[in-house]
Coordinates of C-alpha atoms in Angstrom, one line a residue:
Chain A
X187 CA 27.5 -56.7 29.2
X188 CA 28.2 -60.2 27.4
X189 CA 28.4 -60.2 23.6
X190 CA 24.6 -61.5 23.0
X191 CA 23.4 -57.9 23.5
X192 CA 21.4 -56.8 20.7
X193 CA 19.7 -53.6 19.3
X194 CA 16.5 -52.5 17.5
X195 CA 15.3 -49.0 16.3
X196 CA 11.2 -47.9 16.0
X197 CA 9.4 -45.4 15.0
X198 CA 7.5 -43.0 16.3
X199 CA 4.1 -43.1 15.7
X200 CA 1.5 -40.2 15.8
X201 CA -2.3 -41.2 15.0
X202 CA -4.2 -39.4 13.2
X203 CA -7.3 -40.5 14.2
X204 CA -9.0 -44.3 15.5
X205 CA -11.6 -46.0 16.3
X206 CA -11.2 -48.9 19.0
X207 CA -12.1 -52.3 18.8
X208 CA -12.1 -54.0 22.3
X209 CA -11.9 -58.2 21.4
X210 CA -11.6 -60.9 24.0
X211 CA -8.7 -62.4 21.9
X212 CA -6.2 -60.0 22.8
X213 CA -4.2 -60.3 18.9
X214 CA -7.7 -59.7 17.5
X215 CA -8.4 -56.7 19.4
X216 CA -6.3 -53.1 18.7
X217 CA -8.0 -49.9 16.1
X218 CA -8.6 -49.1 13.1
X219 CA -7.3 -45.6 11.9
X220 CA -4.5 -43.9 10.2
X221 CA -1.5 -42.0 11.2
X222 CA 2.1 -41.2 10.3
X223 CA 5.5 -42.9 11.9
X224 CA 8.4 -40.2 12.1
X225 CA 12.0 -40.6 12.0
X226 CA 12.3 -39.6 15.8
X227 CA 11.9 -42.8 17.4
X228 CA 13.3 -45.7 20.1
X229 CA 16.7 -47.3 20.3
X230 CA 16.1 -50.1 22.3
X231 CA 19.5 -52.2 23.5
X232 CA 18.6 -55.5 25.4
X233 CA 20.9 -57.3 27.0
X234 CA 20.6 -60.6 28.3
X235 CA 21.2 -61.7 32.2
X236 CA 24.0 -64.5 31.9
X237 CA 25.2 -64.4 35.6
X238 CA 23.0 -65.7 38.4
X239 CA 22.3 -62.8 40.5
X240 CA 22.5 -60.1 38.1
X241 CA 19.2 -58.3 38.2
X242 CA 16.9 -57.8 34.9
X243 CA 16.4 -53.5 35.1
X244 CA 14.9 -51.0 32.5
X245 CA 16.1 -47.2 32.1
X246 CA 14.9 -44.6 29.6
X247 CA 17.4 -42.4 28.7
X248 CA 19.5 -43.6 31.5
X249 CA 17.1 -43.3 34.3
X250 CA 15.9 -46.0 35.7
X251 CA 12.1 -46.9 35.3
X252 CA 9.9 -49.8 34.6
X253 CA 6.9 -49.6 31.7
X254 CA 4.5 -51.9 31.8
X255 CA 4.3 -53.4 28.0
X256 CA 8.3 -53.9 28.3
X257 CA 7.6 -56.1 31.4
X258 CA 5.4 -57.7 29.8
X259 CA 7.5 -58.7 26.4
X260 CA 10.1 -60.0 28.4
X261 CA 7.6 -62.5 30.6
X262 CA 6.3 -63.6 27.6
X263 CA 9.4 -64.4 25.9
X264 CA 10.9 -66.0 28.8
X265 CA 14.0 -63.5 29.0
X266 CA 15.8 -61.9 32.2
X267 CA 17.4 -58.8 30.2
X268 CA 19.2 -55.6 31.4
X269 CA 16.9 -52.7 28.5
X270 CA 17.9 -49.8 27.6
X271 CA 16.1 -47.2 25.7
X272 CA 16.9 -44.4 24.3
X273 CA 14.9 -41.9 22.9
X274 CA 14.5 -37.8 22.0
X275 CA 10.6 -38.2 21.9
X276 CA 8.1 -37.0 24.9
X277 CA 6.7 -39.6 27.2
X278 CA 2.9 -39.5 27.5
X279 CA 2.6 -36.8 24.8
X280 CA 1.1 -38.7 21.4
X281 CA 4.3 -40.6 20.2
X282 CA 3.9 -44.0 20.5
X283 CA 6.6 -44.3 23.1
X284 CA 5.4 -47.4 24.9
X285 CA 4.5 -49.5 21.8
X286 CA 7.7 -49.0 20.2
X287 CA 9.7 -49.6 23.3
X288 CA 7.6 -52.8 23.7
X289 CA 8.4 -53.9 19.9
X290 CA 11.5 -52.7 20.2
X291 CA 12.3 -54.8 23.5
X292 CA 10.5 -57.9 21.0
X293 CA 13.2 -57.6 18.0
X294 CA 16.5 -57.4 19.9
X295 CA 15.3 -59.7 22.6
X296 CA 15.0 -62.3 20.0
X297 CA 18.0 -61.2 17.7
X298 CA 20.2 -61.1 21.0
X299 CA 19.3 -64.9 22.1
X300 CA 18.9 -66.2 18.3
X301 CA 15.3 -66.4 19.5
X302 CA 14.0 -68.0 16.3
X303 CA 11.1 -66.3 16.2
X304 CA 9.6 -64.5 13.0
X305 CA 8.4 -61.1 12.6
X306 CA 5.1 -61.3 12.7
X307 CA 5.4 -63.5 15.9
X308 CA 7.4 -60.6 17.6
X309 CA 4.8 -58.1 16.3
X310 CA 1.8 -60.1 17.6
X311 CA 3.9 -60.6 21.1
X312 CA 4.4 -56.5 21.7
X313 CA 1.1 -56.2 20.5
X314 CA -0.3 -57.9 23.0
X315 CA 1.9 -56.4 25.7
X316 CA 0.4 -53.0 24.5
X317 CA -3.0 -54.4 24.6
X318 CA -3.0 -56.0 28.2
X319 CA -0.9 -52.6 29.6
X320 CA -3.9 -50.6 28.4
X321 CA -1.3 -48.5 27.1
X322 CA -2.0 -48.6 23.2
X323 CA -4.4 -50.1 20.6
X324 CA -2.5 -49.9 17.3
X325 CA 1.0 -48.1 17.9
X326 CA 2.7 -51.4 17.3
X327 CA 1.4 -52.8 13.8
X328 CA 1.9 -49.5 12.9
X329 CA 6.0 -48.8 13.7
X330 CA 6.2 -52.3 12.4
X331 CA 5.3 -51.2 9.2
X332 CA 6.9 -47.4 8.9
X333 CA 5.8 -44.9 6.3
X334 CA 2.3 -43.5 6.5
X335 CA 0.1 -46.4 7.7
X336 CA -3.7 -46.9 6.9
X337 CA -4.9 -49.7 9.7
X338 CA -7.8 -51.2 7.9
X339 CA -8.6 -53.6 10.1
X340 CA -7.6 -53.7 13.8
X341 CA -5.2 -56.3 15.5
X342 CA -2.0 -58.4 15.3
X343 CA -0.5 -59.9 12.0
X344 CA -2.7 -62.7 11.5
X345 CA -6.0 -60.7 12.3
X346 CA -5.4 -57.2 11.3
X347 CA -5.1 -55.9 7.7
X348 CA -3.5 -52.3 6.8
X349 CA -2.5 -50.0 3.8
X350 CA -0.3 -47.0 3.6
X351 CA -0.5 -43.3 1.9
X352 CA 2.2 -43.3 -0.7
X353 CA 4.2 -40.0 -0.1
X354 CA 6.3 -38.1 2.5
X355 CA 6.7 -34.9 3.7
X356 CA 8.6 -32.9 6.4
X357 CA 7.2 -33.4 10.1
X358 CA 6.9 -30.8 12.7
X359 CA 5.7 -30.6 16.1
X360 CA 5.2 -29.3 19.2
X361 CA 4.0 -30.9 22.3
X362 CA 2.2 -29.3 25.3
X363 CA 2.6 -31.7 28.1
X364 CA 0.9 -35.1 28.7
X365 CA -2.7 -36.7 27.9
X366 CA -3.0 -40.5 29.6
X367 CA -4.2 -43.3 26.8
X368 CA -5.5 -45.0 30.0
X369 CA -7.9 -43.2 30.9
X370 CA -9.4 -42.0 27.4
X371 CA -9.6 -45.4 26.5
X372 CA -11.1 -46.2 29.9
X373 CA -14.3 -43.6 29.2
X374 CA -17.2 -44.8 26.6
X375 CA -15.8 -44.4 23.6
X376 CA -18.7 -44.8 20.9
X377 CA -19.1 -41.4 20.1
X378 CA -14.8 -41.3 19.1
X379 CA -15.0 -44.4 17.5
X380 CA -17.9 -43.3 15.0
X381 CA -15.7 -40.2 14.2
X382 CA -12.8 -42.6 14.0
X383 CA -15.3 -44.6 11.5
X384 CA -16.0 -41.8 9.5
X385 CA -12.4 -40.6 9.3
X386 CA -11.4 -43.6 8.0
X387 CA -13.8 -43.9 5.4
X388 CA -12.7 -40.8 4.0
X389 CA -8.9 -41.4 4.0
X390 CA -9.7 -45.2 2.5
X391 CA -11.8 -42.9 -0.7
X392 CA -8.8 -40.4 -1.0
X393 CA -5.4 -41.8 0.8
X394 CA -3.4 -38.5 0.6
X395 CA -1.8 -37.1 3.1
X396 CA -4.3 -33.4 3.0
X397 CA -7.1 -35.5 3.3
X398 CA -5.3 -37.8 6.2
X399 CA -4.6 -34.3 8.1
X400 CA -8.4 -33.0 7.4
X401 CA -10.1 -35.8 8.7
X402 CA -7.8 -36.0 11.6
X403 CA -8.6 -32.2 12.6
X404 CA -12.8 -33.6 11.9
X405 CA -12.0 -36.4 14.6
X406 CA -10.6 -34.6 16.9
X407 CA -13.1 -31.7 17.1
X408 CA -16.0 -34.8 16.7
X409 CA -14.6 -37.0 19.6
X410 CA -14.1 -33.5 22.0
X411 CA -10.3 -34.2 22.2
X412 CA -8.7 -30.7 21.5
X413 CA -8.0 -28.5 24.5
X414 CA -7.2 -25.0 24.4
X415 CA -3.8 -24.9 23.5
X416 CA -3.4 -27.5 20.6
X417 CA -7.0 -25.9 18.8
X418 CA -5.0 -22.8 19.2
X419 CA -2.5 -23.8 17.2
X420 CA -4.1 -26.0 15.2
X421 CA -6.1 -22.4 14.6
X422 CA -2.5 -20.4 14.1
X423 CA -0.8 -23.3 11.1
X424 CA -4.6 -22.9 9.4
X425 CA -4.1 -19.2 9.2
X426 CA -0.6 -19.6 7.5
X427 CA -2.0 -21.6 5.3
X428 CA -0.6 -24.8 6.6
X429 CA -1.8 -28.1 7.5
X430 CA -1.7 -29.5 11.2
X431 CA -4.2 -31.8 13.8
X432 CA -3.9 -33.5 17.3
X433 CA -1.9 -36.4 17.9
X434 CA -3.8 -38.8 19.5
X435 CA -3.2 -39.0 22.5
X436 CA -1.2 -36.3 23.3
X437 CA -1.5 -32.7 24.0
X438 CA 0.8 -32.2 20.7
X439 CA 0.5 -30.8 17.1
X440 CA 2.1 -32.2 14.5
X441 CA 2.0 -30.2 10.9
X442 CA 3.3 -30.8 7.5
X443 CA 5.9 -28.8 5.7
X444 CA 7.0 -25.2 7.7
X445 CA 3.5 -24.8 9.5
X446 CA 4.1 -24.6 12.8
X447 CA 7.4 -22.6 11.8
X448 CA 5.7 -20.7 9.8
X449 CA 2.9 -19.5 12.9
X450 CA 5.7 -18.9 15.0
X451 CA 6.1 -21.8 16.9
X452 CA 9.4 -23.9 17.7
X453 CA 8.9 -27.2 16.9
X454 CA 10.9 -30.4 16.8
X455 CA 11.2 -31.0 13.1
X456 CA 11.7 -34.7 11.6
X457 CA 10.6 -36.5 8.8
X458 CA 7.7 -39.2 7.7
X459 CA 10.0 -42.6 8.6
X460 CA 10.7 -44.7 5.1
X461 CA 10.8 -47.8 6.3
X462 CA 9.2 -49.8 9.7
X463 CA 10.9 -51.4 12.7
X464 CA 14.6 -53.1 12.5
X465 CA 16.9 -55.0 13.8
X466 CA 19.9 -53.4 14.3
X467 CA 21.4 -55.9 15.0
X468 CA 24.6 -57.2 17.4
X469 CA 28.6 -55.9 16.9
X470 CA 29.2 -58.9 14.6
X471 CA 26.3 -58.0 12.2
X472 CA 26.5 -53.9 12.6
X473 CA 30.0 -53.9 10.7
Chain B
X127 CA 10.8 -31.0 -16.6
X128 CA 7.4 -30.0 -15.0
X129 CA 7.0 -29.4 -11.6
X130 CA 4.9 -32.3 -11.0
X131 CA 8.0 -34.5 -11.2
X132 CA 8.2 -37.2 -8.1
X133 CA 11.1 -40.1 -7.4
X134 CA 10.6 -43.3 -5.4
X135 CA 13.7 -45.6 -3.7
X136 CA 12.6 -49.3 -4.0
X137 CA 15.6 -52.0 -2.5
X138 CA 17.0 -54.8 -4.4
X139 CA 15.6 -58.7 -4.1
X140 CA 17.8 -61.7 -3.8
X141 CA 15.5 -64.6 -3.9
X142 CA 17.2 -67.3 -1.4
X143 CA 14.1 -69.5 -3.3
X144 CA 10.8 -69.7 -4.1
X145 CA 7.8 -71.7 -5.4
X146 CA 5.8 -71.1 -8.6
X147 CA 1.7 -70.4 -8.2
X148 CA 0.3 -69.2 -11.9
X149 CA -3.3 -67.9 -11.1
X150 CA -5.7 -66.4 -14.0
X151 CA -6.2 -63.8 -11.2
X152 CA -3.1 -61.4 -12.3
X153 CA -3.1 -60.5 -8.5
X154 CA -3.3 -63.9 -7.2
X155 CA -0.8 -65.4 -8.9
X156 CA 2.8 -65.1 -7.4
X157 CA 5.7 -67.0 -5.8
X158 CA 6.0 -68.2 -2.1
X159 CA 9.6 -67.9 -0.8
X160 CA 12.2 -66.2 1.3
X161 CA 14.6 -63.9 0.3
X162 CA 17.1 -60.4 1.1
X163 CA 16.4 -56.9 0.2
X164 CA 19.2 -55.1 0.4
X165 CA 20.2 -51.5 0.4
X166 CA 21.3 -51.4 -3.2
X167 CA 18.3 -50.2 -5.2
X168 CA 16.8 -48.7 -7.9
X169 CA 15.6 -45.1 -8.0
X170 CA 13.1 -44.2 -10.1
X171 CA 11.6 -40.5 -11.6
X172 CA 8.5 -39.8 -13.2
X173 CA 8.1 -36.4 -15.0
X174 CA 4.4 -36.6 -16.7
X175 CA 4.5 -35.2 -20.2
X176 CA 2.2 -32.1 -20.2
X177 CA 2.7 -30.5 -23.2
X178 CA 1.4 -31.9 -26.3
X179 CA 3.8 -33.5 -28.7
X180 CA 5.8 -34.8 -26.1
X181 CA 7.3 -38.3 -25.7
X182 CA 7.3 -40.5 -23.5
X183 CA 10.7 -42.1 -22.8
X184 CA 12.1 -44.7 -20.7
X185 CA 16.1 -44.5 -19.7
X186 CA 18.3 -46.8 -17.3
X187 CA 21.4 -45.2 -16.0
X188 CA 20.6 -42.2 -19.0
X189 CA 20.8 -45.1 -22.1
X190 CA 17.2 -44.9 -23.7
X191 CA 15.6 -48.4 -23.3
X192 CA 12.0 -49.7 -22.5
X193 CA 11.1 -52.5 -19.6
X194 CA 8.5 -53.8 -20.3
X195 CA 6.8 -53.7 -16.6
X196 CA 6.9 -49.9 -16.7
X197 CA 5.7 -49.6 -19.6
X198 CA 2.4 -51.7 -18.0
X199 CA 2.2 -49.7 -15.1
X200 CA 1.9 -46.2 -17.0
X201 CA -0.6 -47.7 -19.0
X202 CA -2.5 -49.2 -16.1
X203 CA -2.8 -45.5 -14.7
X204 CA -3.1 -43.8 -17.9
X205 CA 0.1 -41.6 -17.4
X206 CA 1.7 -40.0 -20.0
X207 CA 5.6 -39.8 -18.5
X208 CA 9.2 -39.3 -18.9
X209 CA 10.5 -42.5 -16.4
X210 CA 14.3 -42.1 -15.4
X211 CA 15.7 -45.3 -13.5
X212 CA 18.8 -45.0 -11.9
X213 CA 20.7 -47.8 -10.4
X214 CA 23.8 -49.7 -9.4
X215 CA 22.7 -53.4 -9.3
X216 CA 23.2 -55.5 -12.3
X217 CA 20.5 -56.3 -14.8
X218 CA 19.2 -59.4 -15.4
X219 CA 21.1 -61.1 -12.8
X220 CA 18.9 -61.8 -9.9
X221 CA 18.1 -58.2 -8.2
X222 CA 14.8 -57.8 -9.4
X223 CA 15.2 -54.6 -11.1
X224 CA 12.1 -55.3 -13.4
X225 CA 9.9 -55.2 -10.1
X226 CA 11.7 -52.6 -8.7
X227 CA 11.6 -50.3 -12.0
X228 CA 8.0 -51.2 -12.2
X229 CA 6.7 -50.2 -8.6
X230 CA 9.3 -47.7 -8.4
X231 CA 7.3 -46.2 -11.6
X232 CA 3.9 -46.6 -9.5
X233 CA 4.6 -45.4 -6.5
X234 CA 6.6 -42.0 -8.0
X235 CA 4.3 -41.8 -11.1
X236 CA 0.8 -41.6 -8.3
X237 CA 2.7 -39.0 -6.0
X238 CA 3.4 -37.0 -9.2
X239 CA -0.1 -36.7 -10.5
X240 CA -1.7 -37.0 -6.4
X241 CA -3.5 -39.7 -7.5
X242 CA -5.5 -40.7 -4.6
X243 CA -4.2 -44.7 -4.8
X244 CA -2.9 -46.1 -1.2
X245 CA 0.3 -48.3 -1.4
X246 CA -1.7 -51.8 -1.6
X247 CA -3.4 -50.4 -5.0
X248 CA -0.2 -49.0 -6.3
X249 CA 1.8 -52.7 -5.3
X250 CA -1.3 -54.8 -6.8
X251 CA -0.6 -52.2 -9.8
X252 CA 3.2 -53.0 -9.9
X253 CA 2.6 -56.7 -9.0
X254 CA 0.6 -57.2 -11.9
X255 CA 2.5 -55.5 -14.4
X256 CA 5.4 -57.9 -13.7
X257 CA 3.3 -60.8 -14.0
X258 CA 2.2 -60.3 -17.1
X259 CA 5.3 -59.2 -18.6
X260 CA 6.6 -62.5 -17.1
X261 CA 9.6 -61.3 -15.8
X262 CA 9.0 -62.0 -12.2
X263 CA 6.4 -63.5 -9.6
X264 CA 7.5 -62.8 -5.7
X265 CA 10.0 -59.4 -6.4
X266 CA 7.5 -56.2 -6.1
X267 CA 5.4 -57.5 -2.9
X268 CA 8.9 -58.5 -1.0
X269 CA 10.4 -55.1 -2.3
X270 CA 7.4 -52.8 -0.9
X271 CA 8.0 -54.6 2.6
X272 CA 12.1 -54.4 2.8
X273 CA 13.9 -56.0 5.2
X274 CA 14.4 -60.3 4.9
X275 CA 11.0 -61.2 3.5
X276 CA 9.4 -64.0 3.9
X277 CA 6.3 -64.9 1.6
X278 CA 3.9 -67.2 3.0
X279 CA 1.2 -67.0 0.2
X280 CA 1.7 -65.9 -2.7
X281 CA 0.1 -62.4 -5.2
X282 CA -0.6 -59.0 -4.2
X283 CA -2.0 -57.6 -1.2
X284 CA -5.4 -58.6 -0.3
X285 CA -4.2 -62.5 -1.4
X286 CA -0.7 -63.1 -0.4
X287 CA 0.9 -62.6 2.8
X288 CA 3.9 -61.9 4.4
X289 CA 6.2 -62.4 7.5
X290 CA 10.0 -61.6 7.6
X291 CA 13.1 -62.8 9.5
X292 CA 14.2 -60.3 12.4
X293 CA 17.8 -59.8 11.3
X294 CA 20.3 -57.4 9.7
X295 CA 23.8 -58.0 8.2
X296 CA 26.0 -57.3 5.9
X297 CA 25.4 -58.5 2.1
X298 CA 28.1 -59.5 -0.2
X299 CA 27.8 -60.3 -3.7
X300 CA 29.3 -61.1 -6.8
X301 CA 27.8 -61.5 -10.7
X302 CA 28.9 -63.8 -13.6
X303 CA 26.6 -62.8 -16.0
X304 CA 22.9 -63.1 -16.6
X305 CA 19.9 -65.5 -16.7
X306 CA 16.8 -65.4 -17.6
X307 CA 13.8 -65.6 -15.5
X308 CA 11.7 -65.8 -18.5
X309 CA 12.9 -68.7 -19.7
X310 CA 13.6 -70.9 -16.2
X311 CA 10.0 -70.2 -15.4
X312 CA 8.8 -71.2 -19.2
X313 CA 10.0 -74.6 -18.3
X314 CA 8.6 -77.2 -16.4
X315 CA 8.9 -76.0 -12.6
X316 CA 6.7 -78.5 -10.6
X317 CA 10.7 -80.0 -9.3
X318 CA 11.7 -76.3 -8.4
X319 CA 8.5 -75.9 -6.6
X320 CA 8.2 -79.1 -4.7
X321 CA 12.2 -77.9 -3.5
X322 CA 10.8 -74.3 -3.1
X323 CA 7.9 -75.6 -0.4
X324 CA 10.3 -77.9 0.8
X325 CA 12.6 -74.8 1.6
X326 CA 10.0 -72.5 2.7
X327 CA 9.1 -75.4 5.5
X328 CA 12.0 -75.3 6.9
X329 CA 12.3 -71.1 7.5
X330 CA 9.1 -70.7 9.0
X331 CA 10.3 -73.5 11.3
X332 CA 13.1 -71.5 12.3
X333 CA 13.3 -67.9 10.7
X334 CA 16.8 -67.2 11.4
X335 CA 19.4 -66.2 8.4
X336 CA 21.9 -68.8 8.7
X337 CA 18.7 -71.0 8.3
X338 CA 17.5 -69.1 4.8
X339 CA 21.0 -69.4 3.4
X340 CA 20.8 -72.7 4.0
X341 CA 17.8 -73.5 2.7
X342 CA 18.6 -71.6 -0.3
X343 CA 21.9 -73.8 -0.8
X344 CA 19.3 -76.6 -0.9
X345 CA 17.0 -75.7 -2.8
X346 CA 19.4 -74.3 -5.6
X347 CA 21.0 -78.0 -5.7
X348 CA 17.9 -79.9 -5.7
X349 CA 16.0 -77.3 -8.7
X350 CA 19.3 -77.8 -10.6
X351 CA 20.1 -74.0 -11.1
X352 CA 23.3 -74.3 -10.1
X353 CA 26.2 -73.8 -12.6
X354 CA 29.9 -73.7 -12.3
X355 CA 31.4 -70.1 -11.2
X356 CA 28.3 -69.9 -8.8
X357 CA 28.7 -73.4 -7.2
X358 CA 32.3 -72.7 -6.7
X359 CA 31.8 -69.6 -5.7
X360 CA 29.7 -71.0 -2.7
X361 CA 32.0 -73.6 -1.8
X362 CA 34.4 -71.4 -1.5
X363 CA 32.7 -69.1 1.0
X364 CA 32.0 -72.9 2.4
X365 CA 35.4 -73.7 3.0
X366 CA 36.5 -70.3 5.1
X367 CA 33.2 -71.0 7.6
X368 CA 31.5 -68.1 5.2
X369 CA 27.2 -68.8 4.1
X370 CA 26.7 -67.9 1.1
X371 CA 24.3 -68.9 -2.2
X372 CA 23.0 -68.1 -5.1
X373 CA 20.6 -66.0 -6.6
X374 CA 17.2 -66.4 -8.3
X375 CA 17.5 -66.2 -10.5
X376 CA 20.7 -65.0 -12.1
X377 CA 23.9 -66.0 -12.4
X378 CA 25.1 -63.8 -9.0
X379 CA 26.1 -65.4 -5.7
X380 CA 25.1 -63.6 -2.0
X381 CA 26.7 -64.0 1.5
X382 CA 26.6 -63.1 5.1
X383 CA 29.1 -60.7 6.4
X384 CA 32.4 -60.8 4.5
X385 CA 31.9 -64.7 3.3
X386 CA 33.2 -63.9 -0.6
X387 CA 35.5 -61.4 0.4
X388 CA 37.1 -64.1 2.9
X389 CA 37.2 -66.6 -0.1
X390 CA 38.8 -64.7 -2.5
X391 CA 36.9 -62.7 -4.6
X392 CA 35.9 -58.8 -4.5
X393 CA 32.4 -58.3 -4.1
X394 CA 30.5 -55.7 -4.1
X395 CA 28.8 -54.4 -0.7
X396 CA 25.7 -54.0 1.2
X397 CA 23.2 -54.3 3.6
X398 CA 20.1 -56.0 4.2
X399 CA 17.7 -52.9 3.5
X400 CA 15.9 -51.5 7.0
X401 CA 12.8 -50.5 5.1
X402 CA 10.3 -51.3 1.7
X403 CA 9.5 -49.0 -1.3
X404 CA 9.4 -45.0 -0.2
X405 CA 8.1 -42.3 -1.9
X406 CA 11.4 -39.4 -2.1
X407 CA 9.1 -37.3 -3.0
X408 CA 9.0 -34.0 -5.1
X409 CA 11.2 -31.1 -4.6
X410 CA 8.6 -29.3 -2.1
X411 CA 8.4 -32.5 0.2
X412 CA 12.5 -33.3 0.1
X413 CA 13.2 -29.9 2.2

């Protein structure tokens, strides 16, 4: 460890619904959409290689792994760095995981070194890691931001344009295992992205966070995403009363309030995140 | 007390500095500028009247009083409301408690009454208000987005944009009294502006803290909005290796870490703030 190790927290992220936008210039492209960032999220801790023939390594949770738009981050930003991340969320299930490790790798990468390097910069760098990965369209700008973000237009700061539902609410969810981004996004996806369209210019008429979660259950039953056990208990919260959808892409449900509780489930339970991505920032600054 | 009732958090402001742009488009017009919102805030509570004969009232800290921003932004939504604002920071002196009282006021007064207005509309709300009451140009857009903003172009969303420095630290900060925006922006301020762009060069150049403070040091000395506890209060900080400056614009001087505790004095302490403006919420969603 040498003292220029730095940290950064992000959000989780669970989309509502999208619609993607494929672009040649890779900060233009991403999705339009909606969804809602949750206080369960990524600690990411990168620590820069000062010794010749230390090797740069990645673990999650401890285990040692490589993902793709982490790689990626550090090429672009010209750093040999030990990362670790730490999270409680599922892999592969709906979360956001690999655009808030990416952003996350971004911010303390550039805290750690005194990268001088804004924001947005950082944002537009994990957001074309996500982008080239093929792991993620719009996770990033949207743990950037925190709360419950509206993405209005798609892409990078600079290029894309978003808004946010003004409230909060208690989170739960429950995830059934994984669903791969890849390959979704590899299929023809003009039939979800004119649900995605359509969902979107319902939320953009009434930005509350019913009409978020009703448009998001629309898409998802438009696009031909639910599988048997999230419609189930999609089904289940709707009988109680409550409000829950799909998280895209996941097999997961995510509901507001006590309704997956309340249908006797056992969910993870968290809260809308108030704020975006941080710096958290190195011993000296973390007193 | 109805049970409609809803509370918003929004952070403090210390402008580092800023440029003046007067526009007859209320949300065009604005400042460009850096600056630090920091964990000390202002919490605000709307309770709409519902039963006839009711009054509206406005209180800070429980002493009846009206701010003149609030009072715009209740009548730009047509509410009716009791507005409770709670808060630690100092008035008057550089914290931006009119812009944080105003879109504090938006933000809890639309989740009270489920308006159906996303965060851009309530901040354009909130922006505008303060404009007009001329008690602040750059405070509500930099509040909504938390952290260490940076404003590149100035007004509301949908004309001004933002980047931020990726940093965290601990704030410091003392207050000799008050000043009044008012009456520094009634003069003449094409010299503060020409030191403001000046400033504002520099940080995008190299978006690192130790660079804002500097720049704001600067820019305070070349505007001429430095007076005598505050510049000695930055030497100070100056001579034990401490950055510290002053704040626009009150009589109140910031630093990094524990600068004016180092030099002397006994501030009082923060941090930069990890998010923007939230929604709290009403009792249903707090659970």
């Amino acid at each position: 460890m040498t003292d220029d190790r730095s940290s950064a927290f992000v959000p989780g992220h669970v989309t509502a619904f999208f619609s993607a936008h494929p672009d040649e210039v890779v900060h233009a492209a991403g999705s339009r959409g909606a969804g809602v960032t949750i206080s369960d999220g990524v600690t990411v801790t990168v620590d820069p290689v000062a010794e010749p023939g230390e090797t740069p390594t990645q673990t999650v949770n401890g285990e040692s792994t490589t993902i793709e738009p982490v790689t990626l981050v550090l090429s672009k930003l010209d750093v040999d760095a030990r990362v670790a991340i730490e999270t409680d969320l599922p892999l592969g299930a709906g979360f956001g995981v690999s655009g808030a490790a990416a952003l996350g790798t971004a911010l303390a990468a550039a805290d750690a070194l005194e990268a001088g390097r804004s924001e947005n910069d950082l944002i537009r760098t994990a957001h074309a890691a996500e982008i080239e990965a093929g792991t993620g369209l719009g996770d990033v700008v949207a743990q950037a931001r925190g709360g419950i973000p509206i993405r209005l237009e798609p892409g990078a700061p600079g290029y894309g344009a978003l808004d946010g539902v003004p409230a909060t609410a208690r989170i739960e969810y429950v995830t059934f295992g994984e669903l791969s981004t890849e390959s979704v996004l590899a299929d023809d996806t003009a039939d979800l992205s004119a649900a995605g369209e359509r969902a979107l210019t319902t939320v953009e008429a009434d930005p509350t966070l019913e009409t978020l979660m009703d448009a998001s259950r629309t898409f998802a039953r438009e696009a031909g995403l639910l599988v048997p056990p999230v419609a189930e208990a999609i089904d289940l919260v709707d009988d109680v009363g409550g409000e829950a959808s799909m998280a895209m892409l996941g097999r997961t449900v995510f509901a507001l309030g006590t309704g997956l509780s309340d249908a006797g489930y056992d969910p993870t339970v968290c809260r809308v995140h108030p704020g975006g991505s941080r710096v958290c920032g190195t011993d000296d600054t973390a007193e």
